[in-house]
Coordinates of C-alpha atoms in Angstrom, one line a residue:
Chain A
X1 CA 117.9 90.9 92.0
X2 CA 114.6 90.1 89.7
X3 CA 113.8 86.7 89.7
X4 CA 114.1 86.8 85.2
X5 CA 117.9 86.1 84.5
X6 CA 118.3 87.9 81.0
X7 CA 120.9 85.4 78.8
X8 CA 123.6 86.7 78.7
X9 CA 124.1 89.4 75.1
X10 CA 125.8 86.0 73.1
X11 CA 124.1 83.2 73.3
X12 CA 121.5 82.6 70.3
X13 CA 118.0 83.6 70.0
X14 CA 116.8 79.7 70.1
X15 CA 118.4 79.8 73.4
X16 CA 116.6 82.9 74.3
X17 CA 113.5 81.3 73.6
X18 CA 114.0 78.1 75.0
X19 CA 114.4 79.4 78.2
X20 CA 111.8 81.5 77.9
X21 CA 109.5 79.0 77.1
X22 CA 110.9 76.6 80.1
X23 CA 110.3 79.5 82.2
X24 CA 106.9 79.0 81.3
X25 CA 106.0 75.9 81.6
X26 CA 104.9 74.5 85.5
X27 CA 106.5 73.3 88.3
X28 CA 105.5 70.7 90.0
X29 CA 104.8 72.9 93.1
X30 CA 102.4 75.5 91.1
X31 CA 99.0 73.7 91.9
X32 CA 99.9 73.3 95.4
X33 CA 97.7 76.7 96.6
X34 CA 94.9 75.5 94.6
X35 CA 94.9 72.6 96.3
X36 CA 95.1 74.0 99.7
X37 CA 92.2 76.4 98.8
X38 CA 89.9 74.0 97.8
X39 CA 91.4 71.6 100.9
X40 CA 90.2 75.3 102.6
X41 CA 86.6 75.0 101.9
X42 CA 86.2 71.2 103.8
X43 CA 88.7 72.0 106.1
X44 CA 87.8 75.2 107.4
X45 CA 84.2 75.8 106.8
X46 CA 83.3 78.4 109.1
X47 CA 86.2 80.5 107.5
X48 CA 85.0 80.7 104.6
X49 CA 84.5 84.0 104.7
X50 CA 87.7 85.1 105.4
X51 CA 88.6 82.8 102.9
X52 CA 86.5 84.8 100.2
X53 CA 87.9 88.0 101.9
X54 CA 91.4 86.5 100.9
X55 CA 90.7 85.4 97.3
X56 CA 89.5 89.1 96.2
X57 CA 92.6 90.4 98.0
X58 CA 94.9 88.1 95.9
X59 CA 93.4 88.7 92.6
X60 CA 93.2 92.6 93.6
X61 CA 97.2 92.3 94.2
X62 CA 98.2 90.3 90.7
X63 CA 96.3 93.2 88.8
X64 CA 98.6 95.8 90.8
X65 CA 101.7 93.6 89.9
X66 CA 101.4 93.7 86.7
X67 CA 101.1 97.4 86.6
X68 CA 103.3 97.8 89.0
X69 CA 105.8 94.7 90.1
X70 CA 106.0 93.5 86.2
X71 CA 105.4 97.4 84.2
X72 CA 106.7 99.9 86.4
X73 CA 104.0 101.7 86.7
X74 CA 104.3 103.1 89.9
X75 CA 100.6 104.2 90.7
X76 CA 99.1 104.8 95.0
X77 CA 95.2 104.9 92.9
X78 CA 94.5 101.8 92.3
X79 CA 91.3 101.7 94.2
X80 CA 89.5 104.0 91.5
X81 CA 89.9 100.5 89.3
X82 CA 88.8 98.3 92.0
X83 CA 86.2 100.8 92.6
X84 CA 85.0 101.1 89.1
X85 CA 84.4 97.3 89.1
X86 CA 83.3 97.1 92.2
X87 CA 80.0 100.4 92.2
X88 CA 79.4 98.8 88.0
X89 CA 78.2 96.1 89.2
X90 CA 76.6 98.0 92.5
X91 CA 74.7 99.8 90.4
X92 CA 73.2 97.3 87.8
X93 CA 72.4 95.3 90.8
X94 CA 70.5 97.7 92.9
X95 CA 68.7 100.1 90.0
X96 CA 67.7 95.8 88.7
X97 CA 69.3 96.5 85.1
X98 CA 71.6 93.4 85.6
X99 CA 72.4 91.0 88.0
X100 CA 73.4 87.8 86.8
X101 CA 76.9 87.6 88.9
X102 CA 79.2 85.9 85.8
X103 CA 78.3 88.8 83.1
X104 CA 77.9 90.9 85.7
X105 CA 81.6 90.8 86.2
X106 CA 82.3 91.0 82.6
X107 CA 80.7 94.1 81.8
X108 CA 82.5 95.3 85.8
X109 CA 85.8 94.3 83.6
X110 CA 84.5 96.0 81.1
X111 CA 83.9 99.0 82.2
X112 CA 86.7 99.3 84.4
X113 CA 89.5 98.4 82.3
X114 CA 87.8 101.6 79.9
X115 CA 88.6 103.6 82.7
X116 CA 91.8 102.2 82.8
X117 CA 92.7 102.9 79.5
X118 CA 90.8 106.0 78.9
X119 CA 93.4 107.5 82.5
X120 CA 96.3 105.6 80.6
X121 CA 96.4 107.3 77.7
X122 CA 96.4 110.4 79.4
X123 CA 98.9 110.0 82.4
X124 CA 101.3 107.7 80.7
X125 CA 102.1 110.1 79.1
X126 CA 103.9 111.3 82.6
X127 CA 106.0 109.4 85.1
X128 CA 107.6 109.3 88.4
X129 CA 106.5 112.2 91.1
X130 CA 103.9 113.2 88.9
X131 CA 102.2 109.9 88.1
X132 CA 102.1 108.8 91.6
X133 CA 100.3 112.2 91.9
X134 CA 97.7 112.2 88.7
X135 CA 97.5 108.6 89.7
X136 CA 96.3 109.7 93.2
X137 CA 93.8 112.5 92.2
X138 CA 91.9 109.9 89.6
X139 CA 91.3 108.0 92.7
X140 CA 90.2 111.2 94.1
X141 CA 87.8 112.6 90.9
X142 CA 86.2 108.6 91.0
X143 CA 85.8 108.8 94.9
X144 CA 84.4 112.1 95.1
X145 CA 82.6 111.7 92.6
X146 CA 80.6 108.8 94.0
X147 CA 80.1 111.1 97.1
X148 CA 78.2 113.1 95.0
X149 CA 76.0 111.2 92.8
X150 CA 74.2 109.7 95.5
X151 CA 70.6 109.1 93.5
X152 CA 73.1 107.0 91.2
X153 CA 75.0 105.7 93.8
X154 CA 73.9 105.9 97.4
X155 CA 76.6 108.6 98.1
X156 CA 78.5 107.8 101.7
X157 CA 75.7 105.7 102.3
X158 CA 76.3 103.5 99.3
X159 CA 74.4 100.7 98.0
X160 CA 72.7 97.5 100.2
X161 CA 70.8 95.0 99.9
X162 CA 71.9 94.0 96.4
X163 CA 69.8 91.3 94.9
X164 CA 72.3 89.0 92.8
X165 CA 71.1 85.5 90.8
X166 CA 71.9 82.0 91.1
X167 CA 75.3 81.1 89.0
X168 CA 74.3 79.8 85.9
X169 CA 70.6 80.3 87.1
X170 CA 71.1 77.4 90.2
X171 CA 74.0 77.9 92.2
X172 CA 72.2 79.8 94.7
X173 CA 74.6 83.1 96.5
X174 CA 74.4 82.3 100.5
X175 CA 74.3 86.0 102.0
X176 CA 77.8 87.3 103.5
X177 CA 80.4 84.7 102.2
X178 CA 79.9 81.3 102.0
X179 CA 80.1 78.2 100.7
X180 CA 78.9 79.0 96.8
X181 CA 81.0 82.6 96.5
X182 CA 84.1 80.9 98.3
X183 CA 83.9 78.5 95.4
X184 CA 83.1 80.8 93.0
X185 CA 85.4 83.4 93.9
X186 CA 88.3 80.1 93.6
X187 CA 87.3 79.8 90.2
X188 CA 87.8 83.1 88.5
X189 CA 90.4 83.9 90.6
X190 CA 92.1 81.0 88.7
X191 CA 91.1 81.9 85.7
X192 CA 92.8 84.9 86.2
X193 CA 96.1 83.8 87.5
X194 CA 96.4 81.1 84.4
X195 CA 95.4 84.8 82.0
X196 CA 97.4 87.1 84.1
X197 CA 100.4 83.7 84.3
X198 CA 100.8 83.3 80.3
X199 CA 101.3 86.9 79.8
X200 CA 103.9 88.0 81.8
X201 CA 105.5 84.1 80.3
X202 CA 104.3 85.7 76.4
X203 CA 106.8 87.7 74.5
X204 CA 104.7 91.1 75.5
X205 CA 105.0 90.5 79.3
X206 CA 108.8 90.4 78.8
X207 CA 108.4 93.5 76.8
X208 CA 107.2 95.0 80.7
X209 CA 109.6 94.1 82.0
X210 CA 112.4 95.6 80.1
X211 CA 110.8 98.4 80.2
X212 CA 110.8 98.3 83.6
X213 CA 114.4 97.6 84.0
X214 CA 115.9 100.2 81.3
X215 CA 113.3 102.1 79.5
X216 CA 115.4 104.0 76.9
X217 CA 116.6 100.3 75.5
X218 CA 112.9 99.7 75.1
X219 CA 113.2 102.9 72.9
X220 CA 116.1 102.5 71.8
X221 CA 115.2 99.4 69.7
X222 CA 112.1 100.6 69.0
X223 CA 109.6 99.0 70.8
X224 CA 106.2 100.8 71.2
X225 CA 106.6 101.7 75.2
X226 CA 103.4 104.2 75.6
X227 CA 101.4 102.0 74.4
X228 CA 101.8 98.4 76.4
X229 CA 102.0 100.4 79.1
X230 CA 98.7 102.2 78.0
X231 CA 97.3 98.4 77.1
X232 CA 98.8 96.7 80.7
X233 CA 97.6 99.5 82.4
X234 CA 93.7 98.5 80.8
X235 CA 94.3 94.7 81.7
X236 CA 95.6 95.6 85.0
X237 CA 91.7 97.8 85.6
X238 CA 89.9 95.4 84.1
X239 CA 91.0 92.6 86.2
X240 CA 91.0 95.4 89.1
X241 CA 87.4 95.9 88.1
X242 CA 86.5 92.0 88.9
X243 CA 88.0 91.9 91.8
X244 CA 85.8 94.7 92.8
X245 CA 82.9 93.0 91.2
X246 CA 83.5 90.0 93.2
X247 CA 84.2 91.8 96.6
X248 CA 80.5 94.3 96.0
X249 CA 78.4 90.7 94.9
X250 CA 80.2 88.5 97.8
X251 CA 79.4 91.7 100.6
X252 CA 75.8 92.2 98.3
X253 CA 76.9 95.8 99.5
X254 CA 79.4 98.5 97.8
X255 CA 80.6 102.1 99.4
X256 CA 82.9 104.6 99.4
X257 CA 85.3 101.7 101.4
X258 CA 85.1 100.0 97.8
X259 CA 87.3 103.3 96.3
X260 CA 90.3 105.4 98.6
X261 CA 93.9 105.6 99.6
X262 CA 93.0 103.0 102.4
X263 CA 92.5 100.5 100.3
X264 CA 95.1 101.2 97.5
X265 CA 97.4 101.3 100.1
X266 CA 96.6 98.6 101.2
X267 CA 96.5 96.5 98.4
X268 CA 99.8 98.1 97.7
X269 CA 101.6 97.2 101.4
X270 CA 99.9 93.2 100.5
X271 CA 102.5 92.9 97.0
X272 CA 104.8 94.4 97.8
X273 CA 104.7 92.1 101.5
X274 CA 105.0 89.0 99.5
X275 CA 107.6 90.7 96.8
X276 CA 106.3 92.4 93.5
X277 CA 107.0 91.5 89.9
X278 CA 106.7 87.4 90.6
X279 CA 103.7 85.5 90.2
X280 CA 103.1 84.6 94.0
X281 CA 103.6 87.2 95.2
X282 CA 100.8 88.7 95.8
X283 CA 99.5 85.3 97.3
X284 CA 101.6 85.1 99.6
X285 CA 101.3 88.6 100.7
X286 CA 97.6 88.4 101.4
X287 CA 98.4 85.2 102.8
X288 CA 100.8 87.2 105.0
X289 CA 98.5 90.4 105.6
X290 CA 94.8 89.0 105.8
X291 CA 96.1 86.1 108.9
X292 CA 97.8 89.0 110.2
X293 CA 95.4 91.5 110.3
X294 CA 92.8 89.6 111.0
X295 CA 94.1 87.5 114.5
X296 CA 96.1 90.7 115.1
X297 CA 93.6 93.5 115.0
X298 CA 91.4 92.4 116.9
X299 CA 93.8 91.8 119.7
X300 CA 95.8 94.6 119.2
X301 CA 94.1 96.7 117.4
X302 CA 97.2 99.3 117.7
X303 CA 100.0 97.4 118.4
X304 CA 99.2 95.5 115.3
X305 CA 99.2 99.3 113.4
X306 CA 102.9 99.9 114.5
X307 CA 104.3 96.3 113.6
X308 CA 103.0 96.4 110.4
X309 CA 104.5 100.5 110.4
X310 CA 108.2 98.6 111.9
X311 CA 107.9 95.7 108.6
X312 CA 107.6 97.8 105.6
X313 CA 109.8 100.2 106.8
X314 CA 112.5 97.2 107.4
X315 CA 111.2 95.6 104.0
X316 CA 111.8 99.0 102.4
X317 CA 115.6 99.3 104.1
X318 CA 116.8 95.9 103.9
X319 CA 114.5 93.6 101.9
X320 CA 113.4 95.2 98.6
X321 CA 112.2 91.2 97.5
X322 CA 109.3 91.2 100.1
X323 CA 109.1 87.7 101.7
X324 CA 109.6 85.9 99.4
X325 CA 113.0 87.7 98.0
X326 CA 113.6 86.6 101.8
X327 CA 113.1 82.9 100.7
X328 CA 115.4 83.4 97.6
X329 CA 118.2 84.6 99.6
X330 CA 118.2 82.2 101.9
X331 CA 118.0 79.7 99.7
X332 CA 121.1 80.8 97.4
X333 CA 122.5 81.6 100.7
X334 CA 121.9 78.0 102.0
X335 CA 124.3 76.8 99.3
X336 CA 124.4 76.8 95.2
X337 CA 121.7 73.2 96.3
X338 CA 120.4 71.9 92.4
X339 CA 117.2 70.7 93.9
X340 CA 115.4 73.8 94.8
X341 CA 113.2 74.0 97.4
X342 CA 109.5 76.2 96.6
X343 CA 108.8 78.5 99.2
Chain B
X1 CA 81.4 142.8 97.9
X2 CA 82.2 142.1 101.8
X3 CA 80.8 138.6 100.3
X4 CA 84.1 138.5 98.5
X5 CA 86.3 140.2 100.8
X6 CA 85.2 137.2 102.9
X7 CA 85.9 134.3 101.0
X8 CA 89.5 135.8 100.5
X9 CA 90.7 136.1 103.7
X10 CA 89.0 133.1 104.4
X11 CA 90.5 131.1 101.9
X12 CA 94.0 132.4 102.8
X13 CA 93.8 132.4 106.0
X14 CA 93.5 128.1 105.1
X15 CA 96.4 128.8 101.8
X16 CA 98.9 130.2 104.5
X17 CA 98.8 127.3 106.7
X18 CA 99.4 124.4 103.6
X19 CA 101.5 127.0 102.7
X20 CA 103.6 126.6 106.3
X21 CA 102.9 122.8 106.6
X22 CA 104.5 122.1 102.1
X23 CA 106.9 124.4 102.1
X24 CA 109.1 121.7 103.9
X25 CA 107.7 118.6 100.7
X26 CA 108.7 121.2 98.6
X27 CA 111.9 121.4 99.5
X28 CA 112.4 117.8 100.5
X29 CA 111.2 115.9 97.4
X30 CA 112.5 119.3 95.6
X31 CA 116.1 119.1 97.5
X32 CA 116.8 115.3 98.1
X33 CA 114.0 113.6 94.7
X34 CA 112.5 111.9 98.2
X35 CA 109.1 111.0 98.0
X36 CA 107.9 111.7 101.3
X37 CA 104.6 110.3 102.3
X38 CA 105.4 111.1 106.3
X39 CA 105.4 114.5 105.6
X40 CA 102.0 115.0 107.2
X41 CA 102.7 112.9 109.4
X42 CA 105.3 115.1 110.9
X43 CA 102.9 118.0 110.4
X44 CA 100.5 115.3 113.2
X45 CA 103.0 115.1 115.3
X46 CA 104.3 118.8 115.9
X47 CA 99.9 120.1 116.2
X48 CA 100.6 117.0 118.9
X49 CA 103.3 118.5 121.1
X50 CA 102.4 121.8 121.3
X51 CA 98.6 121.8 122.0
X52 CA 99.7 119.0 124.7
X53 CA 101.8 121.7 125.7
X54 CA 99.7 124.1 125.9
X55 CA 96.9 121.7 127.8
X56 CA 98.6 119.0 129.8
X57 CA 102.1 121.5 130.6
X58 CA 100.4 125.1 130.6
X59 CA 102.4 127.0 128.3
X60 CA 100.9 129.3 125.7
X61 CA 100.5 129.2 122.6
X62 CA 103.8 130.9 121.0
X63 CA 105.8 128.9 123.5
X64 CA 104.6 125.9 122.3
X65 CA 105.0 127.0 118.5
X66 CA 108.2 127.2 119.6
X67 CA 109.2 123.8 121.3
X68 CA 107.3 121.7 118.4
X69 CA 109.1 123.0 116.1
X70 CA 112.1 122.3 117.6
X71 CA 110.9 119.0 118.9
X72 CA 110.4 117.8 115.6
X73 CA 113.0 119.0 113.6
X74 CA 115.3 117.1 116.8
X75 CA 113.0 113.4 115.6
X76 CA 113.0 114.0 111.8
X77 CA 117.0 115.3 111.7
X78 CA 117.8 112.2 113.6
X79 CA 114.7 110.0 111.2
X80 CA 116.8 111.3 108.2
X81 CA 120.1 109.9 109.8
X82 CA 119.7 106.3 110.5
X83 CA 116.4 106.0 108.2
X84 CA 116.2 108.5 105.4
X85 CA 119.9 108.6 104.1
X86 CA 119.5 104.8 103.5
X87 CA 117.0 105.8 100.8
X88 CA 117.9 108.2 99.0
X89 CA 119.1 106.8 95.0
X90 CA 116.2 103.8 95.8
X91 CA 113.3 103.7 93.6
X92 CA 110.1 106.0 94.2
X93 CA 108.9 103.0 94.9
X94 CA 110.6 101.5 98.0
X95 CA 110.3 105.3 99.5
X96 CA 106.6 105.4 98.8
X97 CA 106.9 102.1 100.9
X98 CA 109.4 103.2 103.4
X99 CA 107.3 106.6 104.2
X100 CA 103.7 105.0 104.2
X101 CA 104.9 102.1 107.2
X102 CA 106.4 106.0 109.2
X103 CA 102.9 106.8 108.9
X104 CA 101.3 103.8 109.7
X105 CA 104.3 104.0 112.9
X106 CA 103.4 107.5 113.5
X107 CA 99.5 107.2 113.9
X108 CA 99.7 104.4 115.8
X109 CA 102.0 106.1 118.3
X110 CA 99.8 108.7 119.0
X111 CA 96.5 105.8 119.5
X112 CA 99.2 104.4 122.0
X113 CA 100.1 106.8 123.2
X114 CA 98.1 110.1 123.6
X115 CA 94.3 108.4 122.3
X116 CA 92.0 108.0 119.5
X117 CA 89.8 111.0 120.0
X118 CA 90.8 114.3 118.6
X119 CA 92.6 117.7 120.8
X120 CA 91.3 120.4 120.9
X121 CA 92.7 123.6 120.2
X122 CA 92.1 126.5 122.9
X123 CA 93.3 129.7 121.0
X124 CA 94.7 132.5 123.7
X125 CA 92.8 135.0 124.6
X126 CA 93.8 137.4 122.2
X127 CA 93.4 135.8 119.5
X128 CA 90.3 135.2 119.5
X129 CA 87.4 137.0 118.4
X130 CA 86.6 139.9 115.8
X131 CA 89.1 142.2 114.8
X132 CA 88.0 146.0 113.1
X133 CA 90.2 145.5 110.1
X134 CA 87.8 149.9 108.8
X135 CA 86.5 148.6 105.6
X136 CA 84.9 144.8 107.8
X137 CA 85.4 142.8 110.7
X138 CA 87.1 139.9 110.3
X139 CA 88.2 136.2 112.2
X140 CA 91.2 137.5 114.4
X141 CA 92.8 134.0 114.3
X142 CA 92.3 133.7 110.3
X143 CA 94.1 138.1 110.5
X144 CA 96.9 136.4 112.7
X145 CA 97.0 133.1 110.3
X146 CA 97.9 135.7 106.8
X147 CA 100.0 138.1 108.9
X148 CA 102.2 134.5 110.2
X149 CA 102.1 133.6 106.8
X150 CA 103.8 136.0 104.4
X151 CA 106.0 136.5 107.9
X152 CA 107.2 133.6 107.3
X153 CA 106.8 133.4 103.4
X154 CA 109.0 136.7 103.7
X155 CA 112.1 135.9 106.3
X156 CA 112.4 132.0 103.8
X157 CA 112.5 133.9 100.3
X158 CA 115.1 136.2 102.7
X159 CA 117.0 133.1 104.1
X160 CA 116.7 131.6 100.3
X161 CA 118.2 134.7 98.1
X162 CA 120.2 135.5 100.5
X163 CA 122.4 133.5 103.0
X164 CA 124.8 131.4 102.1
X165 CA 122.9 128.8 103.7
X166 CA 120.1 129.6 101.5
X167 CA 122.5 129.7 98.0
X168 CA 123.7 126.4 98.7
X169 CA 120.2 124.6 98.4
X170 CA 119.1 126.0 95.4
X171 CA 122.3 125.0 93.8
X172 CA 121.9 121.5 95.1
X173 CA 117.9 121.6 93.9
X174 CA 119.6 123.0 90.9
X175 CA 122.6 120.5 89.8
X176 CA 123.5 118.3 92.3
X177 CA 125.7 117.1 91.5
X178 CA 127.5 120.5 90.0
X179 CA 127.0 122.1 93.7
X180 CA 128.6 118.9 94.8
X181 CA 132.1 118.8 92.7
X182 CA 131.4 122.5 94.1
X183 CA 132.3 121.4 97.9
X184 CA 128.6 122.0 99.5
X185 CA 128.6 119.0 102.5
X186 CA 125.3 118.3 100.3
X187 CA 125.0 115.2 103.7
X188 CA 124.9 118.2 105.8
X189 CA 122.8 120.2 103.9
X190 CA 120.3 117.8 103.9
X191 CA 119.6 117.1 107.1
X192 CA 119.6 120.5 108.7
X193 CA 117.1 121.2 105.2
X194 CA 115.1 117.7 106.1
X195 CA 114.9 119.2 109.9
X196 CA 114.3 122.4 108.9
X197 CA 110.8 121.1 106.7
X198 CA 109.1 118.8 109.4
X199 CA 110.0 121.7 111.3
X200 CA 107.9 124.1 109.5
X201 CA 105.2 121.4 108.7
X202 CA 104.5 121.0 112.6
X203 CA 104.3 124.6 112.7
X204 CA 101.8 124.0 110.0
X205 CA 100.3 121.8 112.0
X206 CA 99.9 123.5 114.8
X207 CA 98.8 126.9 114.0
X208 CA 95.7 124.7 111.7
X209 CA 94.8 123.2 114.4
X210 CA 92.5 124.9 115.2
X211 CA 90.5 124.0 112.0
X212 CA 91.5 121.1 110.6
X213 CA 91.3 119.3 113.6
X214 CA 94.2 116.8 115.0
X215 CA 93.4 113.3 115.2
X216 CA 95.4 110.1 114.6
X217 CA 94.3 109.9 111.0
X218 CA 95.4 113.3 110.5
X219 CA 98.9 112.1 108.6
X220 CA 96.6 110.1 105.7
X221 CA 93.8 112.5 105.7
X222 CA 95.0 116.3 104.6
X223 CA 98.5 113.8 102.6
X224 CA 97.3 114.6 99.3
X225 CA 95.5 118.2 99.6
X226 CA 99.6 118.6 100.6
X227 CA 100.6 116.4 97.5
X228 CA 98.6 118.7 95.8
X229 CA 99.8 121.6 96.7
X230 CA 103.8 120.7 95.9
X231 CA 102.7 119.7 92.6
X232 CA 100.8 122.5 91.3
X233 CA 104.0 125.2 93.4
X234 CA 106.6 123.2 91.5
X235 CA 109.7 120.9 93.3
X236 CA 112.1 122.8 95.3
X237 CA 110.0 126.6 94.2
X238 CA 109.4 128.3 98.0
X239 CA 106.9 131.4 95.8
X240 CA 106.0 128.7 93.8
X241 CA 104.1 126.8 96.7
X242 CA 102.8 130.1 98.0
X243 CA 100.7 130.7 95.6
X244 CA 99.8 127.6 94.1
X245 CA 98.7 127.1 98.4
X246 CA 97.3 130.2 98.4
X247 CA 95.0 129.1 95.6
X248 CA 93.9 125.8 96.0
X249 CA 93.4 127.4 99.7
X250 CA 90.8 129.7 98.2
X251 CA 89.5 128.2 95.8
X252 CA 89.0 125.6 97.5
X253 CA 87.1 128.0 100.6
X254 CA 84.8 129.3 98.1
X255 CA 83.9 125.9 96.4
X256 CA 83.2 124.4 100.4
X257 CA 80.5 127.5 100.9
X258 CA 78.9 127.2 97.2
X259 CA 79.2 123.5 96.3
X260 CA 79.9 122.0 99.1
X261 CA 79.4 118.5 98.2
X262 CA 81.2 119.2 95.0
X263 CA 84.4 121.5 95.1
X264 CA 86.5 118.3 95.8
X265 CA 85.7 116.6 92.8
X266 CA 87.4 120.3 91.0
X267 CA 90.2 120.9 92.3
X268 CA 91.3 117.5 91.3
X269 CA 90.1 117.5 88.2
X270 CA 91.6 121.3 87.8
X271 CA 95.3 119.9 89.7
X272 CA 95.4 116.6 86.9
X273 CA 94.6 119.0 83.9
X274 CA 96.7 121.8 85.3
X275 CA 99.9 118.7 86.2
X276 CA 99.3 117.0 82.1
X277 CA 100.0 120.6 80.7
X278 CA 102.7 121.3 83.2
X279 CA 104.2 118.0 84.6
X280 CA 106.8 120.5 86.5
X281 CA 104.0 122.3 88.4
X282 CA 102.6 126.2 87.2
X283 CA 105.0 127.6 89.3
X284 CA 107.9 124.9 88.4
X285 CA 111.4 124.7 86.4
X286 CA 110.8 122.5 83.1
X287 CA 113.8 120.1 84.2

């Protein structure tokens, strides 16, 4: 089911280490998505707004994948951190406290990460349904607070026309997603992706997978399970905060929609659509979802939602690995061909 | 004094609706261990059946309620047999995903068939206006809701405690394996319980349509509220859900009156603290 193959119990540690190291090595096709993303910039200059949104969504989905896909933390409230990052940037910019974009991302990551750390310390004592409820309530708490503290957050209307300084003092942000922003977001996404890639292939990342697959055993071998989960949750929250901050900068506004159940459910759908617990699932899921919703929702708003629902039900019932899972199955069914084609 | 009575009565009426909708969810999640996020969807479908039956077919309120219950119970029995039953042993994530998908399907179907506008529910004249309670007058419909809620609570309690079916459900909630090995037909029990729970949700959807409103966004809008009631009340505990719904109904009603802005924050914070203190809910049994 999972992409990670566990070594047999009788293989030596050295072999296991070598397998892990080999998995960590970059595959020849891995630069492809990034080259495609760069190519998109030159080929479709009119769709850069759409592209920027797509890249931000990918980052948000990757952050959720770390918590949900790798560590198995069931959360329905991940938009809490997206919103925390977005509001951090928004409030700092609107009140003219801090308008530099890149350091703004760092501040947003720290704030969102701190929210994740604090809530994780408290919430991750529980599991299953209680955890699901608690993440929902935490998000609701933040949403209502943002709604209530209207002097700072703009309440229901949010904060708009945020002043954003040029990147490095030279690259001017063009209003409403355009060329600079696309490249800026792509660069941030690449950095975050490499960070997550390194993380999930590290021993720490493998211990997360171990906790997901068999928490009891990880306890038994003495792994500090709860602290691992809390740190993972905090890192994931910080990344979601970066995604939220990018969203606020790219749109030059922030409002309650960054914080609600809609956004949390959508990113979960995207992740599961592509295939969770695998690095490229978020990218595939985001492309599939965004392309479908962008083109179909305008033509058939209602039917598109119906189709999405049917798709979700079908994935939950028949294809638990998402699109990449289906691709894997087809590949393994096509025979035990040695040369594996990338999906 | 009158003001306090006002608060309590209004909150109790809202709490009764919460109870009627949530009690089925509590049993589904407690008995079957299924994270059924589509429960509010069944409440919405029930509400639509009831309102449309009244507005378009001219069926009176009470028979329309019965019709809503039957239609939704039948639909959900089919869903349970064909779809839900495949995911009983699946991870929670798959259940979450599946039921969110169902919510999308339900919302889109209602949009397609009925349209996006809020459906008005006209109460029968006998339930409109004010009722003299002796020490004060109060909205008749709120009093009706309280009475209906108490009757349903008593009926459910009797059914749970005094019938063979109820004993089987209790046995399955407490120890499913033992119940199975005693020869209780779990499959049939699940289908009946699920259908009944969804039927109750439909009833709540219809009874609450007058003040909760009825539009395609209903299932997601009130999802957190229903989940909070179940989490506070404890899984599979009918009396627990009853008390939890009443407490939350009264607290919510009071806060909305005095703190229209910050009321919900308080409910969320209260729920978080409570679940940290007692993960099994205020009235649930420790597992």
